[in-house]
Amino acid sequence: MRTLIANAAIATVTGEEYASGHVVVENDRIAEVGEGVYTGEFDERVEAEGCLVTPGLINTHHHLYQWATRGMAADHTLFEWLVALYPVWGRLDDEITHAAGTAGMARLALTGCTTVADHHYVFPRDGGDQVAALAAARQRIGVRLHVVRGSMDRGESDGGLPPDNLVESTEDALTGTEAAIGRFHDDSPGAHLQIAVGPCSPFSVTERLMSGAAELARRKGVRLHTHLAETLDEEQQCLAEVGCTPAEYADKLGWLAGDVWLAHTVHLAPEAIRRFGATGTGSAHCPTSNGRLGSGIAPVRDLLDAGVAVGLGVDGAASSESGGLAEELHQALLQARQRSGPRGLTTREALWMGTMGGARCLGRADDLGSLEPGKLADLAVWDLTGLNHAGITDPVAALVLGTTPPLRRLFVGGKAVVEDGALREADESAIARELASASARLREGR
C-alpha cells in the first residue's frame, strides 16, 4: 500500500523544509520525502495543498487517569492539589481508567499526537487491571503508547503525601512492574505498546524503591522515568530529608543516565543542567501544567544549550485541562521567552521538542521524530487554509504561534487515525459519554 501526500509544505525537523513537496508512505514506513510533484505510482492520494506536514507529535509525560478529575482543586499549589485529589484517585478502578485513558488519547490524537507516554502510578487495592485498561484504550484510538508503570511505597504514615491505602509495598511495586514488562512490553522497532519503569517521585517513594526500580529497568532493558525538581516545596523537603537537591539525589541513586527521562525539571542549578547534558538524561517539559500549578518555568534554553533531549508533555489533565499536545508547542515558546528573553526558543526548536526531542526521551529516535525515508510513517497533515492561519506565510510559525490547526490526516504507522478533523474509527460522542459517566462515579464514590 503506497499513500501519496501531495502539494504540502513539509517540515522534516532534522533536514530540509519544502514549500511545496510530497511524502510517500509505503505500508508502515516513509518511502520518500521531497520537493515538487511526485511522478511515481501510488494507491491513495491525499491532497494537501495549503497544509503543513510534520512528524507526529510525541507526548513525553501524562497521567491519563486524571481525565476523570479535570477542574478540581483549581487554585491549589502542587502539594495542596495532590492532598485534595489523592482520596478521589483512591476510588479509581479499571473501568474508570479505561474511559479516562480513551478520552485522553482521543484528545491527544486530535491535536497531532501519535505517541503517548503515560505515567500511571495509582494502583488502588480493588482497582482491577490498570495497565490492561490503558492498553485496551490505546487500541480504540490507534496511537502508540508507552505505559510508565509507576509506583508509590511511601504513604502518610511514613512522611509521604499519598494516603496509606494508595501505596504498595516496595516488593509489590517491583513485582507488579516486572509483571507489566513481561506481559505488555514490545521491544520491536515498530512497537505500539512499551513499558517503562517509573516510581512516582522522591516524596512518595523510598530510596529502596528508587534504587530497586533502576536495577529492574536495566536488567529488563527498558527506560526509567519519574517526576523531579518540579517545585520549591519538593527541593526544600529533599534538602531537609536527605541533605541534597532532588537532582543530586537522583544522581546519587544512578538516575541521571542515558536511559532516563525526567518530568518537569523546573528547579535545576547550573551544575545539574550540565550533569543532565553530560549523562544524556532527558527532560519532559510540561509548560501548561507548570503554569496551572504555579510551579515555575523550566530552564529550557539552558537545557537545550547543554545538549539535553527536551521533549514536551501535556501532563495529567487534572492540571492541564485542555489535554492537547499541539498547544504545548505554543506554551513552551512563550514560557521560554518569558524566562530567557525573545531568543529563549525559536519556532523550529519548539517543533523539534515536540517531535525529535520526545523521540530521544523515549529512546525511539531511530524510528520516530522526523520525516526521513525508512522511519515509521507517523505524521500529521495540518490544515492551514482556514481563517485562523490565513496570511501567515511561514507554516511552522502558523502551527507554533497560531491556534491549533485542524488535521487533514494523522497517520500512525501509515494508518489514518484522524481524518478531516475527526477520529477515523473511534466515536468521539460515545467516548465523551463514557468519560462523563466514569467521572461522576469516581467523584461521587459510586
Coordinates of C-alpha atoms in Angstrom, one line a residue:
M1 CA 0.0 0.0 0.0
R2 CA 1.5 3.3 -1.1
T3 CA -0.1 6.6 0.0
L4 CA 0.9 9.9 -1.5
I5 CA 0.6 13.2 0.4
A6 CA 0.8 15.8 -2.3
N7 CA 1.4 19.6 -2.6
A8 CA 2.1 20.2 1.0
A9 CA 4.6 22.3 2.9
I10 CA 6.9 19.9 4.7
A11 CA 9.0 20.3 7.9
T12 CA 11.2 17.2 8.2
V13 CA 12.5 18.6 11.5
T14 CA 16.0 17.2 11.1
G15 CA 16.6 18.1 7.5
E16 CA 15.3 20.3 4.7
E17 CA 11.9 22.1 4.6
Y18 CA 9.9 22.2 1.4
A19 CA 7.5 25.0 0.5
S20 CA 5.6 22.5 -1.8
G21 CA 6.5 18.9 -1.7
H22 CA 5.4 15.3 -1.2
V23 CA 5.6 12.4 1.2
V24 CA 5.2 8.8 0.1
V25 CA 4.2 6.2 2.7
E26 CA 4.7 2.5 1.9
N27 CA 2.9 0.3 4.4
D28 CA 4.1 1.5 7.8
R29 CA 7.2 3.4 6.7
I30 CA 8.1 6.6 5.0
A31 CA 9.4 5.7 1.5
E32 CA 10.2 9.2 0.1
V33 CA 10.2 12.8 1.1
G34 CA 10.9 15.5 -1.5
E35 CA 10.1 18.7 -3.2
G36 CA 7.7 19.2 -6.1
V37 CA 5.4 16.8 -7.8
Y38 CA 5.8 13.0 -7.3
T39 CA 5.6 11.1 -10.6
G40 CA 5.7 7.5 -9.2
E41 CA 2.9 5.1 -8.6
F42 CA 0.6 5.2 -5.5
D43 CA -2.6 3.6 -4.3
E44 CA -4.1 6.5 -2.4
R45 CA -3.6 10.3 -2.8
V46 CA -4.1 12.8 0.0
E47 CA -4.4 16.3 -1.5
A48 CA -2.6 18.6 1.0
E49 CA -2.3 22.0 -0.7
G50 CA -2.4 24.6 2.0
C51 CA -1.3 22.1 4.6
L52 CA 1.9 21.5 6.6
V53 CA 3.2 18.0 7.1
T54 CA 5.3 17.3 10.3
P55 CA 6.2 14.2 12.2
G56 CA 3.5 13.1 14.6
L57 CA 3.9 14.9 17.9
I58 CA 5.2 12.9 20.9
N59 CA 3.9 13.4 24.4
T60 CA 6.6 12.5 26.9
H61 CA 4.6 12.8 30.1
H62 CA 0.9 12.3 31.0
H63 CA -1.4 10.8 33.6
L64 CA -4.4 9.7 31.5
Y65 CA -6.5 8.6 34.5
Q66 CA -6.7 12.2 35.6
W67 CA -9.1 13.0 32.7
A68 CA -11.7 11.8 35.2
T69 CA -10.9 14.6 37.7
R70 CA -10.4 17.7 35.5
G71 CA -11.3 21.0 37.0
M72 CA -10.8 20.0 40.6
A73 CA -8.6 21.9 43.1
A74 CA -8.4 24.7 40.5
D75 CA -6.5 27.2 42.7
H76 CA -4.1 25.0 44.6
T77 CA -0.3 24.5 44.7
L78 CA 1.1 21.1 43.7
F79 CA 1.2 19.7 47.2
E80 CA -2.2 21.1 48.1
W81 CA -3.6 19.8 44.8
L82 CA -2.2 16.3 45.5
V83 CA -3.6 16.2 49.0
A84 CA -7.0 17.2 47.7
L85 CA -7.1 14.7 44.9
Y86 CA -5.4 11.6 46.3
P87 CA -8.5 10.5 48.2
V88 CA -10.6 10.7 45.0
W89 CA -8.0 8.8 43.0
G90 CA -8.1 6.1 45.7
R91 CA -11.5 5.1 44.3
L92 CA -10.1 4.6 40.8
D93 CA -11.0 1.3 39.1
D94 CA -10.0 -0.2 35.7
E95 CA -13.3 0.8 34.1
I96 CA -12.8 4.5 35.0
T97 CA -9.1 4.3 33.9
H98 CA -10.2 2.9 30.6
A99 CA -12.8 5.6 30.0
A100 CA -10.3 8.4 31.0
G101 CA -7.5 6.9 29.0
T102 CA -9.6 6.6 25.9
A103 CA -10.8 10.2 26.2
G104 CA -7.2 11.4 26.9
M105 CA -5.7 9.6 23.9
A106 CA -8.6 10.8 21.7
R107 CA -7.9 14.4 22.5
L108 CA -4.2 13.9 22.0
A109 CA -4.7 12.3 18.6
L110 CA -7.0 15.2 17.6
T111 CA -4.1 17.6 18.4
G112 CA -1.5 15.8 16.3
C113 CA -0.1 13.3 18.9
T114 CA 0.9 9.9 17.6
T115 CA 2.9 8.6 20.7
V116 CA 1.9 8.9 24.3
A117 CA 4.0 8.3 27.4
D118 CA 1.6 7.8 30.3
H119 CA 3.0 7.7 33.8
H120 CA 0.4 5.6 35.7
Y121 CA 1.3 5.3 39.4
V122 CA -2.1 4.8 41.2
F123 CA -3.0 1.2 41.9
P124 CA -5.8 1.0 44.4
R125 CA -6.1 -2.4 46.1
D126 CA -9.5 -3.1 44.4
G127 CA -8.8 -1.2 41.2
G128 CA -8.6 -4.1 38.8
D129 CA -6.1 -4.4 36.0
Q130 CA -5.0 -0.8 35.4
V131 CA -2.3 -1.4 32.8
A132 CA -4.6 -3.6 30.7
A133 CA -7.3 -0.9 30.9
L134 CA -4.8 1.6 29.3
A135 CA -3.6 -1.0 26.7
A136 CA -7.3 -1.5 25.6
A137 CA -7.9 2.2 25.4
R138 CA -4.8 2.6 23.1
Q139 CA -6.3 0.0 20.7
R140 CA -9.5 2.0 20.4
I141 CA -7.7 5.2 19.4
G142 CA -4.7 3.7 17.5
V143 CA -1.8 5.8 18.8
R144 CA 1.4 4.4 20.2
L145 CA 1.6 4.1 24.0
H146 CA 4.4 3.9 26.5
V147 CA 3.0 3.0 29.8
V148 CA 5.3 4.1 32.6
R149 CA 4.4 1.6 35.3
G150 CA 4.5 3.9 38.3
S151 CA 4.5 3.1 42.0
M152 CA 4.4 4.7 45.4
D153 CA 5.6 2.9 48.6
R154 CA 5.7 5.9 51.0
G155 CA 2.4 6.8 52.5
E156 CA 1.4 9.4 55.0
S157 CA 2.4 7.3 58.0
D158 CA 6.0 7.3 56.5
G159 CA 6.1 11.0 55.8
G160 CA 4.8 10.8 52.2
L161 CA 1.9 12.7 50.7
P162 CA -0.3 9.8 49.5
P163 CA -2.8 8.1 51.8
D164 CA -1.6 4.8 53.0
N165 CA -4.3 2.9 51.1
L166 CA -2.9 4.2 47.8
V167 CA 0.7 2.9 48.3
E168 CA 2.1 -0.5 47.6
S169 CA 4.8 -2.3 49.4
T170 CA 8.2 -2.0 47.8
E171 CA 8.1 -5.7 46.9
D172 CA 4.7 -5.4 45.4
A173 CA 5.6 -2.4 43.4
L174 CA 8.7 -4.0 41.9
T175 CA 6.9 -7.3 41.3
G176 CA 3.9 -5.5 39.6
T177 CA 6.3 -3.5 37.4
E178 CA 8.2 -6.6 36.3
A179 CA 5.0 -8.4 35.5
A180 CA 3.8 -5.5 33.4
I181 CA 7.1 -5.6 31.4
G182 CA 6.7 -9.3 30.8
R183 CA 3.1 -9.1 29.8
F184 CA 3.0 -5.9 27.7
H185 CA 6.4 -4.7 26.6
D186 CA 7.2 -4.9 22.9
D187 CA 10.8 -4.0 22.1
S188 CA 10.4 -4.2 18.3
P189 CA 11.2 -1.1 16.2
G190 CA 7.5 -0.7 15.2
A191 CA 6.1 -1.3 18.7
H192 CA 2.7 0.2 19.5
L193 CA 3.0 -0.6 23.3
Q194 CA 6.0 -0.4 25.5
I195 CA 6.6 -0.4 29.3
A196 CA 8.9 1.8 31.3
V197 CA 9.7 1.8 35.0
G198 CA 8.5 4.9 36.9
P199 CA 8.5 5.4 40.7
C200 CA 6.3 8.4 41.2
S201 CA 8.5 11.0 42.8
P202 CA 11.1 11.4 45.6
F203 CA 8.5 12.5 48.1
S204 CA 6.2 9.5 47.5
V205 CA 8.7 6.6 47.2
T206 CA 11.5 5.2 49.4
E207 CA 15.2 5.2 48.4
R208 CA 14.9 1.4 48.3
L209 CA 12.2 1.6 45.6
M210 CA 14.2 4.2 43.6
S211 CA 17.2 2.0 43.6
G212 CA 15.3 -1.2 43.0
A213 CA 13.4 0.3 40.1
A214 CA 16.7 1.4 38.4
E215 CA 18.1 -2.1 38.8
L216 CA 14.9 -3.7 37.4
A217 CA 14.8 -1.4 34.4
R218 CA 18.4 -2.0 33.5
R219 CA 18.0 -5.8 34.0
K220 CA 15.0 -5.8 31.6
G221 CA 16.4 -3.3 29.1
V222 CA 13.6 -0.7 29.5
R223 CA 13.6 3.0 30.3
L224 CA 13.3 4.9 33.6
H225 CA 11.1 7.9 34.3
T226 CA 10.0 9.9 37.4
H227 CA 9.0 13.4 38.4
L228 CA 11.9 15.6 39.5
A229 CA 12.6 19.2 40.6
E230 CA 9.0 20.3 39.9
T231 CA 8.5 22.7 42.8
L232 CA 10.5 24.6 45.5
D233 CA 8.5 22.6 48.1
E234 CA 10.0 19.4 46.7
E235 CA 13.5 20.9 46.9
Q236 CA 13.1 22.0 50.5
Q237 CA 11.7 18.6 51.5
C238 CA 14.6 16.8 49.8
L239 CA 17.2 19.1 51.4
A240 CA 15.6 18.5 54.8
E241 CA 15.4 14.7 54.5
V242 CA 18.5 13.7 52.5
G243 CA 20.7 16.8 52.6
C244 CA 20.8 17.4 48.9
T245 CA 18.7 18.7 46.0
P246 CA 16.4 16.4 44.0
A247 CA 18.8 16.4 41.1
E248 CA 21.8 15.5 43.4
Y249 CA 19.6 12.8 45.0
A250 CA 18.8 11.3 41.6
D251 CA 22.4 11.4 40.6
K252 CA 23.4 9.6 43.8
L253 CA 20.9 6.8 43.0
G254 CA 22.0 6.3 39.4
W255 CA 19.0 8.2 38.0
L256 CA 21.0 10.6 35.7
A257 CA 21.8 8.5 32.7
G258 CA 21.0 7.9 29.0
D259 CA 18.1 5.6 29.7
V260 CA 16.3 8.1 31.9
W261 CA 14.0 11.0 31.2
L262 CA 12.6 13.2 34.0
A263 CA 9.4 15.2 34.1
H264 CA 9.3 18.9 34.8
T265 CA 12.9 19.7 35.9
V266 CA 11.9 23.3 36.7
H267 CA 14.3 24.0 39.6
L268 CA 17.7 22.9 38.4
A269 CA 21.0 24.5 39.4
P270 CA 23.6 25.2 36.6
E271 CA 25.6 22.2 37.7
A272 CA 22.6 19.9 37.5
I273 CA 21.9 21.1 33.9
R274 CA 25.4 20.3 33.0
R275 CA 25.1 16.8 34.5
F276 CA 21.9 16.2 32.5
G277 CA 23.8 17.0 29.3
A278 CA 26.9 15.0 30.3
T279 CA 24.9 11.9 31.2
G280 CA 22.3 12.0 28.4
T281 CA 19.4 12.4 30.8
G282 CA 16.2 13.7 29.1
S283 CA 13.6 16.2 30.2
A284 CA 9.9 16.2 29.7
H285 CA 8.9 19.9 29.7
C286 CA 5.2 20.5 30.7
P287 CA 4.6 24.2 30.4
T288 CA 0.8 24.4 30.7
S289 CA 0.8 22.2 33.9
N290 CA 3.6 24.1 35.4
G291 CA 1.8 27.3 34.8
R292 CA -1.5 25.9 36.1
L293 CA 0.1 24.9 39.3
G294 CA 2.4 27.9 39.6
S295 CA 5.4 25.6 39.8
G296 CA 7.8 27.9 37.8
I297 CA 9.3 28.0 34.3
A298 CA 11.8 25.3 33.3
P299 CA 15.2 26.4 32.1
V300 CA 14.6 25.1 28.6
R301 CA 17.1 27.4 26.8
D302 CA 19.9 26.2 29.2
L303 CA 18.9 22.6 28.9
L304 CA 19.0 22.7 25.1
D305 CA 22.3 24.5 25.1
A306 CA 23.7 21.8 27.3
G307 CA 22.7 19.2 24.7
V308 CA 19.8 17.8 26.7
A309 CA 17.0 16.0 24.9
V310 CA 14.0 18.1 25.9
G311 CA 10.5 16.7 24.9
L312 CA 7.1 18.1 25.6
G313 CA 4.4 16.8 27.9
V314 CA 0.8 17.6 28.4
D315 CA 0.9 16.2 32.0
G316 CA -2.2 14.9 33.7
A317 CA -5.4 16.6 32.5
A318 CA -6.3 17.5 36.1
S319 CA -3.5 20.1 35.9
S320 CA -3.7 20.7 32.1
E321 CA -7.4 20.5 31.4
S322 CA -7.3 21.1 27.7
G323 CA -5.2 18.0 27.2
G324 CA -4.0 18.9 23.7
L325 CA -0.4 18.5 22.7
A326 CA 0.0 20.9 19.8
E327 CA -0.7 23.9 22.1
E328 CA 2.3 22.9 24.2
L329 CA 4.4 24.0 21.3
H330 CA 3.0 27.4 21.8
Q331 CA 3.2 27.5 25.5
A332 CA 6.7 26.2 25.6
L333 CA 7.8 29.0 23.3
L334 CA 6.1 31.7 25.3
Q335 CA 7.4 30.4 28.7
A336 CA 11.0 30.1 27.3
R337 CA 10.9 33.7 26.1
Q338 CA 9.4 34.9 29.4
R339 CA 12.3 33.3 31.2
S340 CA 15.2 33.9 28.8
G341 CA 14.1 36.7 26.5
P342 CA 13.0 36.8 22.9
R343 CA 15.6 34.3 21.8
G344 CA 14.7 31.9 24.5
L345 CA 13.2 29.5 22.0
T346 CA 12.6 29.6 18.2
T347 CA 9.6 28.2 16.5
R348 CA 11.7 25.4 14.9
E349 CA 13.1 24.5 18.3
A350 CA 9.6 24.2 19.7
L351 CA 8.6 21.9 16.9
W352 CA 11.9 19.9 17.5
M353 CA 11.0 19.5 21.1
G354 CA 7.5 18.2 20.3
T355 CA 8.9 15.6 17.8
M356 CA 12.6 14.7 17.8
G357 CA 13.2 15.8 21.4
G358 CA 10.4 13.5 22.5
A359 CA 11.6 10.6 20.4
R360 CA 15.0 10.9 22.0
C361 CA 13.5 11.0 25.5
L362 CA 11.6 7.7 24.8
G363 CA 14.6 6.0 23.2
R364 CA 13.0 5.9 19.7
A365 CA 14.9 8.4 17.7
D366 CA 15.9 5.8 15.2
D367 CA 12.3 5.3 14.1
L368 CA 10.3 8.4 15.2
G369 CA 10.5 12.2 15.5
S370 CA 11.5 13.2 11.9
L371 CA 10.3 12.7 8.3
E372 CA 13.0 10.5 6.8
P373 CA 12.8 7.5 4.4
G374 CA 12.9 4.3 6.4
K375 CA 11.3 5.8 9.5
L376 CA 7.9 4.9 10.8
A377 CA 5.1 6.7 9.0
D378 CA 3.8 8.7 12.0
L379 CA 2.9 12.1 10.6
A380 CA 0.5 14.9 10.9
V381 CA -1.1 16.8 8.0
W382 CA -2.1 20.2 9.5
D383 CA -4.8 22.2 7.5
L384 CA -3.7 25.9 7.5
T385 CA -6.3 27.0 4.9
G386 CA -8.8 28.5 7.4
L387 CA -9.3 31.9 8.9
N388 CA -7.1 31.2 11.9
H389 CA -4.0 30.9 9.8
A390 CA -4.7 32.9 6.7
G391 CA -1.9 35.2 5.8
I392 CA 0.8 33.6 7.9
T393 CA 3.3 32.7 5.2
D394 CA 5.6 30.6 7.4
P395 CA 3.7 27.4 8.0
V396 CA 5.8 26.4 11.0
A397 CA 5.1 29.8 12.6
A398 CA 1.4 29.3 11.8
L399 CA 1.5 25.9 13.7
V400 CA 3.5 27.1 16.7
L401 CA 2.3 30.7 17.1
G402 CA -1.3 30.3 16.0
T403 CA -4.2 28.3 17.3
T404 CA -4.0 24.5 16.9
P405 CA -5.0 23.8 13.3
P406 CA -7.4 21.0 12.3
L407 CA -5.9 17.8 11.0
R408 CA -6.4 16.8 7.4
R409 CA -4.9 13.5 8.4
L410 CA -3.0 11.9 11.3
F411 CA -1.1 8.7 10.4
V412 CA 0.3 6.2 12.9
G413 CA 2.4 3.6 11.1
G414 CA 0.8 4.6 7.8
K415 CA -2.7 4.1 9.1
A416 CA -5.1 7.1 9.3
V417 CA -6.2 7.7 12.9
V418 CA -7.7 11.2 12.3
E419 CA -9.3 12.3 9.0
D420 CA -10.7 15.7 8.3
G421 CA -10.6 16.7 12.0
A422 CA -12.4 13.6 13.3
L423 CA -11.3 10.3 14.7
R424 CA -11.2 7.7 12.0
E425 CA -12.5 4.7 13.9
A426 CA -13.5 5.8 17.4
D427 CA -16.8 7.6 18.2
E428 CA -16.0 10.9 19.9
S429 CA -19.5 11.3 21.3
A430 CA -19.6 7.8 22.8
I431 CA -16.1 8.4 24.4
A432 CA -17.4 11.7 25.9
R433 CA -20.4 9.9 27.4
E434 CA -18.3 7.2 28.8
L435 CA -15.9 9.7 30.4
A436 CA -18.7 11.8 31.9
S437 CA -20.3 8.7 33.5
A438 CA -17.0 7.4 34.8
S439 CA -16.0 10.8 36.2
A440 CA -19.3 11.2 38.0
R441 CA -19.0 7.8 39.5
L442 CA -15.4 8.5 40.7
R443 CA -16.3 11.9 42.3
E444 CA -19.4 10.5 44.0
G445 CA -17.7 7.4 45.2
R446 CA -20.1 5.0 43.4

